[in-house]
XYZ file of C-alpha atoms in Angstrom:
669
model
C 15.344 14.299 -0.657
C 13.020 17.310 -1.387
C 9.746 18.654 -3.096
C 6.359 20.030 -2.682
C 2.676 19.985 -1.876
C 1.972 20.709 -5.228
C 3.213 17.559 -6.232
C -0.142 16.130 -5.159
C -2.212 19.018 -6.249
C -1.609 17.091 -9.837
C -1.953 13.689 -8.824
C -5.584 14.477 -7.407
C -6.883 16.707 -9.785
C -9.219 15.116 -12.557
C -8.219 14.927 -15.921
C -10.791 17.583 -17.207
C -8.194 20.179 -15.421
C -4.993 18.876 -15.593
C -5.187 17.077 -18.949
C -6.506 20.065 -20.667
C -2.835 21.764 -21.656
C -0.294 19.417 -21.921
C 2.394 18.939 -19.428
C 6.107 19.263 -20.061
C 8.956 16.915 -19.650
C 10.074 18.445 -16.056
C 13.503 19.062 -17.644
C 15.576 22.073 -17.957
C 17.288 21.500 -21.226
C 19.536 24.714 -20.951
C 21.451 22.793 -18.196
C 22.143 19.644 -20.854
C 25.522 19.363 -22.107
C 25.437 18.195 -25.660
C 28.945 17.130 -25.797
C 28.176 14.519 -22.969
C 26.155 11.325 -23.330
C 24.345 10.238 -20.562
C 25.742 6.601 -21.609
C 28.826 8.036 -20.100
C 28.141 10.300 -17.514
C 24.553 10.923 -16.515
C 24.938 13.413 -14.369
C 26.630 16.045 -16.488
C 25.161 14.806 -19.442
C 21.956 16.594 -17.607
C 23.754 19.186 -15.447
C 27.029 19.785 -17.006
C 26.084 23.152 -19.024
C 24.340 24.437 -15.690
C 27.969 23.237 -13.909
C 30.164 25.388 -16.277
C 27.707 28.368 -16.510
C 26.760 28.779 -12.872
C 29.088 30.257 -10.562
C 28.726 29.423 -6.808
C 27.057 32.607 -4.761
C 30.210 34.068 -2.539
C 28.458 33.326 0.666
C 27.889 29.699 0.098
C 30.157 26.541 -0.288
C 27.371 24.266 -1.995
C 24.782 25.442 -4.418
C 22.248 23.898 -6.515
C 18.494 22.778 -6.357
C 18.694 21.696 -2.862
C 20.552 24.660 -2.045
C 17.631 26.891 -4.205
C 14.788 24.763 -2.357
C 16.217 26.043 1.206
C 16.839 29.541 0.391
C 13.023 29.589 -0.971
C 11.864 28.582 2.667
C 14.680 30.553 4.400
C 12.941 33.721 2.422
C 9.696 32.458 3.507
C 10.403 32.491 7.445
C 11.816 35.806 6.709
C 9.205 37.310 5.657
C 6.946 35.819 8.632
C 9.722 36.641 11.016
C 10.004 40.192 9.907
C 6.639 40.975 10.315
C 6.236 39.681 13.693
C 9.352 41.532 14.311
C 7.679 44.754 13.282
C 5.188 44.364 15.833
C 5.977 44.285 19.573
C 2.510 44.185 20.433
C 2.806 40.361 19.700
C 2.540 38.170 22.403
C 3.096 34.358 23.083
C 5.073 32.260 20.306
C 4.970 35.575 18.162
C 6.160 37.415 20.579
C 9.270 35.178 21.112
C 9.952 35.045 17.752
C 9.733 38.705 16.740
C 12.011 39.190 20.177
C 14.723 36.546 18.868
C 15.063 37.813 15.509
C 15.032 40.877 16.379
C 17.999 41.118 18.856
C 20.039 38.621 16.711
C 20.303 40.895 13.446
C 20.751 43.734 15.997
C 24.818 43.789 14.945
C 24.819 47.415 16.081
C 23.388 46.415 19.778
C 25.649 43.357 19.874
C 28.887 45.309 19.194
C 27.980 47.942 21.238
C 27.539 45.435 24.342
C 30.521 43.860 23.784
C 31.571 40.874 26.030
C 29.589 42.270 28.956
C 26.692 39.230 28.126
C 29.259 36.649 28.201
C 30.516 37.633 31.708
C 28.165 35.027 33.339
C 29.270 31.990 31.573
C 32.900 33.082 31.925
C 32.612 33.395 35.510
C 31.053 30.145 36.080
C 34.081 28.952 34.625
C 36.547 31.181 36.222
C 35.019 29.707 39.552
C 35.824 26.378 38.559
C 38.727 25.215 41.213
C 39.153 21.240 41.038
C 38.247 18.411 38.798
C 34.669 17.823 40.547
C 33.467 21.500 39.699
C 34.781 20.657 36.298
C 32.709 17.753 36.004
C 29.621 19.817 36.678
C 30.389 22.489 34.363
C 30.328 19.976 31.622
C 27.039 18.607 32.725
C 26.106 22.205 33.461
C 26.798 23.484 29.423
C 25.222 20.541 27.760
C 22.319 21.737 25.321
C 24.687 25.518 25.313
C 28.315 24.542 24.260
C 29.981 21.528 22.486
C 32.059 19.633 25.131
C 33.728 16.138 24.855
C 30.697 14.298 26.024
C 27.174 14.698 25.109
C 24.305 13.430 26.580
C 21.097 12.324 24.911
C 17.728 10.742 26.129
C 15.990 9.109 23.046
C 13.950 5.416 22.538
C 16.051 2.858 24.040
C 17.327 0.666 20.724
C 16.207 -2.714 22.728
C 12.920 -1.442 24.313
C 11.938 1.555 21.661
C 8.519 2.342 23.586
C 10.638 4.012 26.319
C 13.485 6.602 26.577
C 16.442 5.898 28.133
C 20.106 7.905 28.552
C 23.351 7.668 26.462
C 26.468 9.558 26.150
C 28.425 9.941 22.869
C 31.805 11.616 22.065
C 32.112 15.249 20.652
C 33.233 18.271 21.284
C 36.153 18.767 18.264
C 36.319 22.178 16.784
C 37.360 20.659 13.942
C 35.036 18.919 11.672
C 36.105 15.015 12.535
C 39.106 13.717 14.228
C 40.803 12.699 10.931
C 41.674 16.275 10.712
C 43.875 15.956 13.457
C 45.367 12.794 12.806
C 45.865 12.631 8.813
C 49.032 14.225 7.434
C 47.675 15.520 3.891
C 48.107 18.653 2.977
C 44.405 19.683 3.059
C 44.166 18.431 6.468
C 47.323 20.449 7.720
C 46.069 23.648 5.923
C 42.956 23.127 7.697
C 44.776 22.803 11.304
C 47.152 25.423 10.616
C 43.784 27.722 10.370
C 41.899 26.276 13.407
C 45.095 27.123 15.573
C 45.024 30.881 14.105
C 41.260 31.095 15.222
C 41.888 29.340 18.616
C 44.200 32.189 19.121
C 42.172 34.943 17.932
C 39.078 33.374 20.153
C 41.516 33.519 23.408
C 43.760 37.074 22.641
C 39.858 38.721 21.786
C 38.310 37.462 24.867
C 41.592 39.306 27.023
C 43.940 36.127 27.224
C 47.226 37.050 27.888
C 49.143 33.873 26.344
C 46.814 33.417 23.650
C 49.340 31.651 21.525
C 50.485 28.906 24.195
C 46.867 28.350 25.200
C 45.770 27.851 21.693
C 48.528 24.936 21.605
C 47.320 23.690 24.636
C 43.933 23.406 23.083
C 44.966 21.786 20.276
C 46.907 19.046 22.213
C 44.097 18.212 24.584
C 41.489 17.988 21.440
C 44.457 15.853 19.404
C 43.971 14.005 22.459
C 40.428 13.690 22.412
C 40.412 12.991 18.954
C 42.978 9.853 19.264
C 40.693 8.044 21.321
C 37.526 8.933 19.115
C 35.445 6.167 17.210
C 35.777 6.398 13.480
C 32.432 7.458 11.649
C 32.078 4.544 10.179
C 32.301 2.579 13.673
C 29.523 5.067 14.847
C 27.386 3.866 12.382
C 27.291 1.000 13.997
C 23.892 0.007 15.853
C 25.002 -2.932 17.577
C 28.637 -1.458 18.532
C 27.206 1.573 19.819
C 24.538 0.068 21.807
C 26.468 -0.362 25.411
C 24.019 -0.592 28.467
C 25.825 -0.510 31.550
C 25.410 0.723 35.445
C 26.509 4.334 35.942
C 28.215 2.665 39.273
C 30.468 0.440 37.034
C 30.872 3.171 34.784
C 32.239 5.172 37.145
C 34.510 2.180 38.373
C 35.906 1.512 34.736
C 36.581 5.256 33.611
C 37.570 6.483 37.082
C 38.767 10.270 36.729
C 35.808 11.715 35.935
C 33.131 12.896 38.874
C 30.237 10.935 36.529
C 27.180 11.280 39.532
C 28.010 14.853 39.777
C 28.130 15.429 35.769
C 25.003 13.712 35.328
C 23.650 15.984 37.931
C 24.431 18.935 36.380
C 23.210 18.094 33.358
C 19.212 17.798 34.452
C 19.523 14.024 35.508
C 20.114 13.368 38.828
C 18.627 9.982 39.175
C 20.987 7.869 36.720
C 21.655 3.937 37.554
C 21.732 2.826 34.036
C 22.812 4.253 30.835
C 24.376 3.364 27.279
C 28.014 4.169 26.607
C 28.116 4.798 23.026
C 32.126 4.424 22.465
C 33.001 2.840 25.735
C 37.123 3.211 25.081
C 36.562 6.792 24.416
C 34.250 7.231 27.345
C 37.729 5.504 29.927
C 40.138 7.724 27.880
C 38.167 10.991 28.587
C 37.734 10.456 31.807
C 41.503 9.453 31.749
C 42.286 12.496 30.206
C 40.310 15.044 32.691
C 42.544 13.178 35.703
C 45.399 13.767 34.089
C 45.463 17.171 32.107
C 46.083 20.469 33.823
C 42.999 21.864 35.207
C 44.171 24.956 33.735
C 44.170 23.503 30.297
C 40.668 22.552 30.085
C 39.542 25.705 31.387
C 40.723 26.838 28.347
C 39.715 24.625 26.389
C 35.891 25.449 27.621
C 36.481 28.769 26.897
C 37.576 28.550 23.255
C 34.269 26.265 23.309
C 32.123 28.683 24.628
C 33.444 31.377 22.050
C 33.214 29.429 19.220
C 29.841 28.485 20.327
C 28.509 31.647 20.644
C 30.643 34.178 18.397
C 27.668 34.745 15.715
C 25.885 36.858 18.806
C 29.087 38.108 19.873
C 31.338 41.829 18.726
C 32.196 42.082 15.356
C 35.625 40.678 15.199
C 34.980 37.306 16.694
C 32.004 36.687 14.252
C 34.250 37.498 11.632
C 36.919 35.419 12.750
C 33.940 33.059 13.485
C 33.483 32.903 9.433
C 37.285 32.824 8.877
C 37.545 29.442 10.121
C 33.975 28.004 10.029
C 32.709 29.936 6.495
C 36.373 30.535 4.756
C 38.564 27.817 6.072
C 36.393 24.771 6.331
C 34.073 25.027 3.754
C 35.384 27.428 1.240
C 32.873 30.379 1.211
C 33.884 33.554 -0.120
C 32.008 35.717 2.417
C 29.375 35.619 4.954
C 25.680 34.717 4.720
C 23.406 37.254 4.848
C 22.758 38.268 8.850
C 18.736 37.529 8.211
C 19.568 34.309 7.026
C 21.931 33.237 9.828
C 19.257 34.404 11.953
C 16.374 32.184 10.418
C 18.847 29.296 10.982
C 19.318 30.131 14.612
C 15.375 30.990 15.446
C 14.839 27.614 13.466
C 16.974 25.606 16.117
C 15.522 27.630 18.871
C 11.947 27.954 18.345
C 11.659 25.741 15.064
C 8.075 24.451 15.848
C 6.402 27.819 16.657
C 8.332 28.848 13.057
C 7.129 25.766 11.292
C 3.632 26.342 12.683
C 2.970 30.000 10.790
C 5.021 28.798 7.747
C 2.692 26.040 7.400
C -0.284 27.727 7.667
C 0.518 30.138 4.880
C 2.429 27.634 3.050
C 1.131 24.180 3.345
C -2.605 23.691 3.186
C -3.962 20.401 5.135
C -5.135 18.961 1.999
C -1.892 18.658 0.681
C -0.899 15.570 3.487
C -3.800 13.512 1.931
C -2.511 13.783 -1.756
C 0.733 13.145 -0.349
C -0.428 10.225 1.358
C -1.108 8.508 -2.091
C 1.992 8.712 -3.562
C 3.770 7.507 -0.734
C 1.319 4.557 -0.490
C 2.156 3.449 -4.334
C 5.816 3.305 -3.511
C 5.486 1.414 -0.345
C 3.112 -0.841 -2.695
C 6.050 -1.304 -5.198
C 8.163 -1.741 -2.324
C 6.423 -4.623 -1.023
C 6.095 -6.353 -4.743
C 9.916 -6.214 -4.823
C 10.605 -7.720 -1.476
C 8.148 -10.852 -2.881
C 10.452 -11.085 -5.881
C 13.758 -11.213 -4.190
C 15.985 -14.319 -5.114
C 18.560 -13.870 -2.953
C 16.100 -13.979 0.300
C 14.383 -16.702 2.003
C 10.895 -17.203 3.119
C 11.330 -16.950 6.525
C 13.164 -13.773 6.155
C 11.025 -12.482 3.692
C 7.979 -12.674 5.676
C 9.847 -10.707 8.546
C 10.799 -8.153 5.909
C 7.053 -7.517 4.713
C 5.884 -7.293 8.493
C 8.182 -4.636 9.116
C 6.981 -2.834 5.512
C 3.133 -3.145 6.826
C 4.247 -1.670 10.200
C 5.596 1.889 8.448
C 3.877 5.203 9.857
C 4.230 8.147 7.604
C 4.685 11.501 8.981
C 3.797 14.652 6.102
C 4.508 18.388 6.608
C 4.104 18.922 9.933
C 3.189 17.585 13.683
C 0.038 16.945 14.990
C 0.847 18.483 18.167
C 2.945 21.393 18.502
C 6.021 21.788 20.946
C 5.229 23.986 23.859
C 7.572 26.946 24.140
C 6.103 28.841 27.070
C 8.589 28.129 29.414
C 11.417 29.288 27.459
C 11.923 33.340 28.231
C 13.119 35.378 24.813
C 13.972 38.764 25.357
C 14.650 42.134 23.327
C 18.148 42.911 22.970
C 19.923 39.857 24.632
C 20.992 37.677 21.391
C 22.964 35.506 23.348
C 21.074 34.908 26.598
C 18.360 34.336 24.163
C 20.595 31.239 22.374
C 22.180 30.030 25.401
C 18.563 29.668 27.143
C 16.819 27.968 23.813
C 19.724 25.391 24.025
C 19.448 24.641 27.818
C 15.762 24.352 27.441
C 15.557 21.821 25.082
C 17.936 19.928 26.359
C 15.886 19.805 29.901
C 13.226 18.914 28.089
C 14.620 16.350 26.824
C 16.481 15.005 29.755
C 12.795 15.372 31.705
C 11.912 12.212 29.161
C 14.037 9.671 31.182
C 12.509 6.386 31.899
C 8.991 7.894 30.294
C 7.127 6.078 27.424
C 8.285 7.424 24.284
C 6.599 10.150 22.092
C 5.564 8.742 19.012
C 4.259 12.211 17.356
C 7.410 13.832 17.836
C 9.217 15.227 15.054
C 13.080 15.745 14.670
C 12.960 17.981 11.979
C 10.876 21.504 11.914
C 8.060 21.915 8.237
C 10.490 24.286 7.081
C 13.360 21.950 6.862
C 14.301 21.290 3.498
C 15.013 17.185 3.995
C 13.414 14.541 4.676
C 14.144 11.114 7.158
C 13.978 7.496 8.311
C 13.475 6.941 12.366
C 14.494 3.341 13.140
C 13.387 3.417 16.417
C 9.668 4.636 15.462
C 10.056 2.802 11.907
C 8.795 6.032 10.061
C 9.413 7.969 7.502
C 8.704 11.441 7.526
C 8.682 14.459 4.800
C 8.360 18.127 6.079
C 6.475 20.656 4.599
C 9.346 22.721 2.598
C 10.828 19.857 0.736
C 7.553 19.465 -1.228
C 8.256 22.125 -3.457
C 9.667 22.547 -6.861
C 11.843 22.181 -8.684
C 11.901 18.517 -6.919
C 8.475 18.393 -8.039
C 6.882 20.153 -10.929
C 2.952 20.184 -10.778
C 3.339 21.206 -14.840
C 5.620 18.119 -15.372
C 4.720 14.678 -16.704
C 4.656 12.224 -14.066
C 8.089 10.844 -15.125
C 9.947 13.589 -14.080
C 8.039 13.516 -10.715
C 9.069 9.890 -10.301
C 12.330 10.164 -11.370
C 12.807 12.948 -8.395
C 10.459 12.913 -5.860
C 9.425 9.249 -6.214
C 13.059 7.988 -5.738
C 13.366 10.662 -2.664
C 10.248 9.017 -0.810
C 11.508 5.260 -1.893
C 14.699 6.525 -0.622
C 13.588 7.195 3.020
C 11.322 3.684 2.575
C 14.517 1.791 1.874
C 16.521 3.207 4.978
C 14.377 0.945 6.723
C 16.013 -2.086 4.988
C 19.757 -0.629 4.911
C 22.686 -2.035 6.279
C 22.157 -0.249 9.926
C 17.707 0.066 9.140
C 17.303 -3.608 8.911
C 18.487 -4.318 12.085
C 15.420 -2.814 13.453
C 12.035 -4.822 13.456
C 8.656 -3.407 12.589
C 8.485 -2.261 16.089
C 11.584 -0.277 16.100
C 13.526 -2.859 18.084
C 17.213 -3.517 17.607
C 16.279 -7.025 17.071
C 18.343 -9.722 14.190
C 15.276 -10.857 12.427
C 17.391 -12.287 9.458
C 18.525 -15.937 9.195
C 22.203 -16.320 9.278
C 22.277 -17.250 5.456
C 20.123 -14.108 4.114
C 21.536 -11.850 6.209
C 25.085 -12.995 4.563
C 23.663 -12.873 1.178
C 22.461 -9.295 2.162
C 25.676 -8.301 3.402
C 27.961 -9.705 0.556
C 25.695 -7.604 -2.015
C 26.363 -4.262 0.460
C 30.313 -5.653 0.108
C 29.746 -5.305 -3.733
C 28.298 -1.582 -3.661
C 30.955 -0.395 -0.728
C 33.439 -1.335 -2.975
C 32.057 0.331 -5.730
C 31.665 3.705 -4.275
C 35.037 3.333 -3.137
C 36.082 3.725 -6.579
C 35.347 7.078 -6.926
C 37.616 10.124 -6.268
C 36.168 13.894 -5.999
C 39.181 15.134 -4.875
C 42.650 13.616 -5.651
C 43.799 11.531 -2.710
C 40.249 11.838 -1.025
C 38.334 8.881 -2.225
C 34.510 7.920 -1.353
C 33.970 5.809 1.774
C 31.874 3.375 0.805
C 31.356 1.851 3.983
C 30.733 5.221 5.938
C 28.366 5.936 2.852
C 26.611 2.619 2.343
C 23.175 2.957 3.988
C 22.651 6.050 1.742
C 24.156 4.240 -1.112
C 21.594 1.428 -0.397
C 18.665 3.768 0.146
C 19.728 5.661 -3.460
C 20.234 2.463 -5.291
C 17.103 0.758 -3.967
C 14.814 4.026 -3.868
C 15.222 4.803 -7.741
C 14.352 0.935 -8.351
C 11.050 0.991 -6.350
C 10.278 4.575 -7.654
C 10.504 3.274 -11.402
C 8.564 0.226 -10.666
C 6.068 2.286 -9.451
C 5.949 4.644 -12.084
C 5.628 1.517 -14.426
C 2.609 0.569 -12.258
C 1.311 4.030 -13.338
C 1.318 3.410 -16.884
C -1.120 0.054 -16.766
C 1.072 -1.711 -19.507
C 1.006 1.157 -21.921
C 3.616 3.077 -23.079
C 4.579 6.469 -21.880
C 4.170 9.575 -23.644
C 7.138 11.030 -25.625
C 8.189 14.529 -24.325
C 10.517 16.869 -26.584
C 11.851 13.478 -27.953
C 12.334 11.882 -25.129
C 10.792 8.377 -24.003
C 9.096 8.334 -20.473
C 11.921 6.214 -19.220
C 14.877 8.366 -20.174
C 12.803 11.347 -18.832
C 12.307 9.690 -15.309
C 16.294 8.864 -15.446
C 17.331 12.223 -16.385
C 15.044 13.822 -13.500
C 16.580 11.810 -11.455
C 20.126 13.067 -11.961
C 18.457 16.844 -12.530
C 17.552 16.343 -8.399
C 21.100 16.345 -8.200
C 22.255 19.639 -9.772
C 24.653 20.144 -7.360
C 28.377 22.031 -7.100
C 30.789 22.538 -4.368
C 33.795 24.102 -3.205
C 36.865 21.973 -2.324
C 37.226 22.605 1.161
C 33.387 22.165 1.593
C 34.111 18.869 -0.339
C 36.779 17.473 1.527
C 34.646 17.999 4.901
C 31.760 16.164 3.519
C 34.100 13.062 2.372
C 35.392 13.009 5.756
C 32.139 13.177 7.990
C 28.822 12.736 5.654
C 27.172 9.108 5.247
C 26.354 10.578 1.803
C 28.542 10.055 -1.544
C 28.738 13.567 -3.116
C 25.623 14.512 -5.604
C 27.237 13.393 -9.079
C 28.460 9.751 -7.723
C 24.800 9.298 -5.953
C 23.568 10.158 -9.615
C 25.671 7.774 -11.718
C 26.481 4.888 -8.843
C 22.664 4.003 -8.525
C 21.820 4.395 -12.168
C 24.665 2.480 -13.373
C 23.090 -0.696 -11.483
C 19.657 -0.009 -12.793
C 18.348 -2.347 -16.037
C 16.103 0.343 -16.727
C 18.674 2.972 -17.331
C 20.747 0.638 -19.858
C 17.534 -0.097 -21.528
C 16.194 3.568 -21.840
C 19.568 4.250 -23.366
C 21.148 1.424 -25.192
C 24.293 1.559 -23.453
C 26.587 -0.535 -25.253
C 30.395 -1.825 -23.940
C 32.752 0.771 -24.347
C 30.106 3.274 -22.997
C 31.504 4.791 -19.817
C 28.314 3.970 -17.770
C 28.135 0.903 -19.107
C 28.030 -2.779 -16.748
C 27.108 -5.852 -17.724
C 24.007 -7.271 -16.980
C 25.285 -9.688 -14.240
C 27.507 -7.046 -12.817
C 24.883 -5.010 -11.628
C 24.012 -4.795 -7.845
C 20.430 -5.265 -6.998
C 19.729 -5.375 -3.391
C 15.823 -4.120 -2.696
């Protein structure tokens, strides 16, 4: 998911401007591996030499096209905020941005302050004398510290025009429950590193029995992990929608003072809510009731220290990196302080930063030009629905109705978020972070029961990503993804459709993946399928899941075809639709041959080039466990191997490693 504003400039400029100079292939042939044929491994044929020649930078766990694009966006943000940080005469949002950034990068000042800024929060924890007060603290720290239960206020799945309350599992220090429960060597090693980290946090914060305390915290978290749902179950929109009355929750899950919890979480009048994982909520309440209060206080102490370690003295910062950066992701050194600062700033004041970002890097005219490209993909998707052999007329009609109701957001929001009530102070990095977290939490909690704001964005303009929101039935493309190398204004259309076109198609397709397809055109969780058509669709999904289940990036650790099913459907369908849209632009004429490559070949080579990424094994393991996306090489090859156009373009034959008989290819949308 990525690309740039300049892409629309090519599509919209008159031929006298663009055609005066020959367009390039959009492919970097220096990255190709001449020893690998696309018919055997498309990803490595396009990226193999780059993989061999390019080391992963010491401060990164992953490197490639998308990371380069994110680094570019971060550098732009850095330039903006350093200008603001240099001026103490700024006011409003500019003052907040400057003060936040200055405070975060002032490591010497943070070191001098020691743990003094943390005393207020440690005192809150120390004052907890019973389980009722524990429940209140769990609510009071929402938005600031990761706790075992997270409160959300979002559009109600069954009534998407109204905000409703839900709670969901959380609070683990390791990346996922599997890290606690599985006994492979890699997970065992991760647990050992985490135990050392817990001991370090407790020791540096003055706990005299750090070793015993760390063991108690690990035991508590393992108990939580055993009760938590799997990532696959948590993807299920129907399973995780469990509306109930607060009274019924309190009766069915005694042990946690639920009313006090919600009141402290800035929701004093909750009567109904959805419990995403009912069994976990019951198990958590039982754990609160049965485990010693002292263990819960040790646990919350480590959660607080972990959350705020980046703005605490050097020893804590180094311990944080040793676990999160090195042990968990495999990075060899920490990212530059300025880049961590931009990440924190984007989280705290993202739209304030984004307003300055788009003013410099995304002219308003780009919105209209991007819309033209998206509309081409939407039209192609509609034609594809018309031609589906496995779908009956009734479901097809509903699918077309849903597609017609898609809304599109490009670049940046029409109305910017108001940060006037957020206090940001110079020299208070920790306080700024805590206040920003709670500020955003309370902003969201105030919406409970109110009409949904359809104009809200869930990513900032400077985010290199894109998304489909099923409750809004909308596709969203922030400004920073609309950049090279995912779109190249000097390249022929074939490459641009293979890269950004397939990304646009990917987001459109999320509305029709295994989960998005359960929402109707108004964003309501509602079954609009006939039973026969849903069965046919699920059977196609089962075949795709089985395909990805065979991929094994790390010995003993395979891709989870069920966890990644939605993204794999979107990749497969997005590539199909982008190809169809590109071929329609040719109006029946052959595309140009450039550098000895046909237009269709360049389309698929550009698709593979967009996924040019390599990563460290520790990060790969983490993503295999938690990420609904397949590893990049399997995204590139896994979609292409099912595409008739790929096989025709490269003339695959039996015996080629990417050959797949036509009757075995999976075609969904």
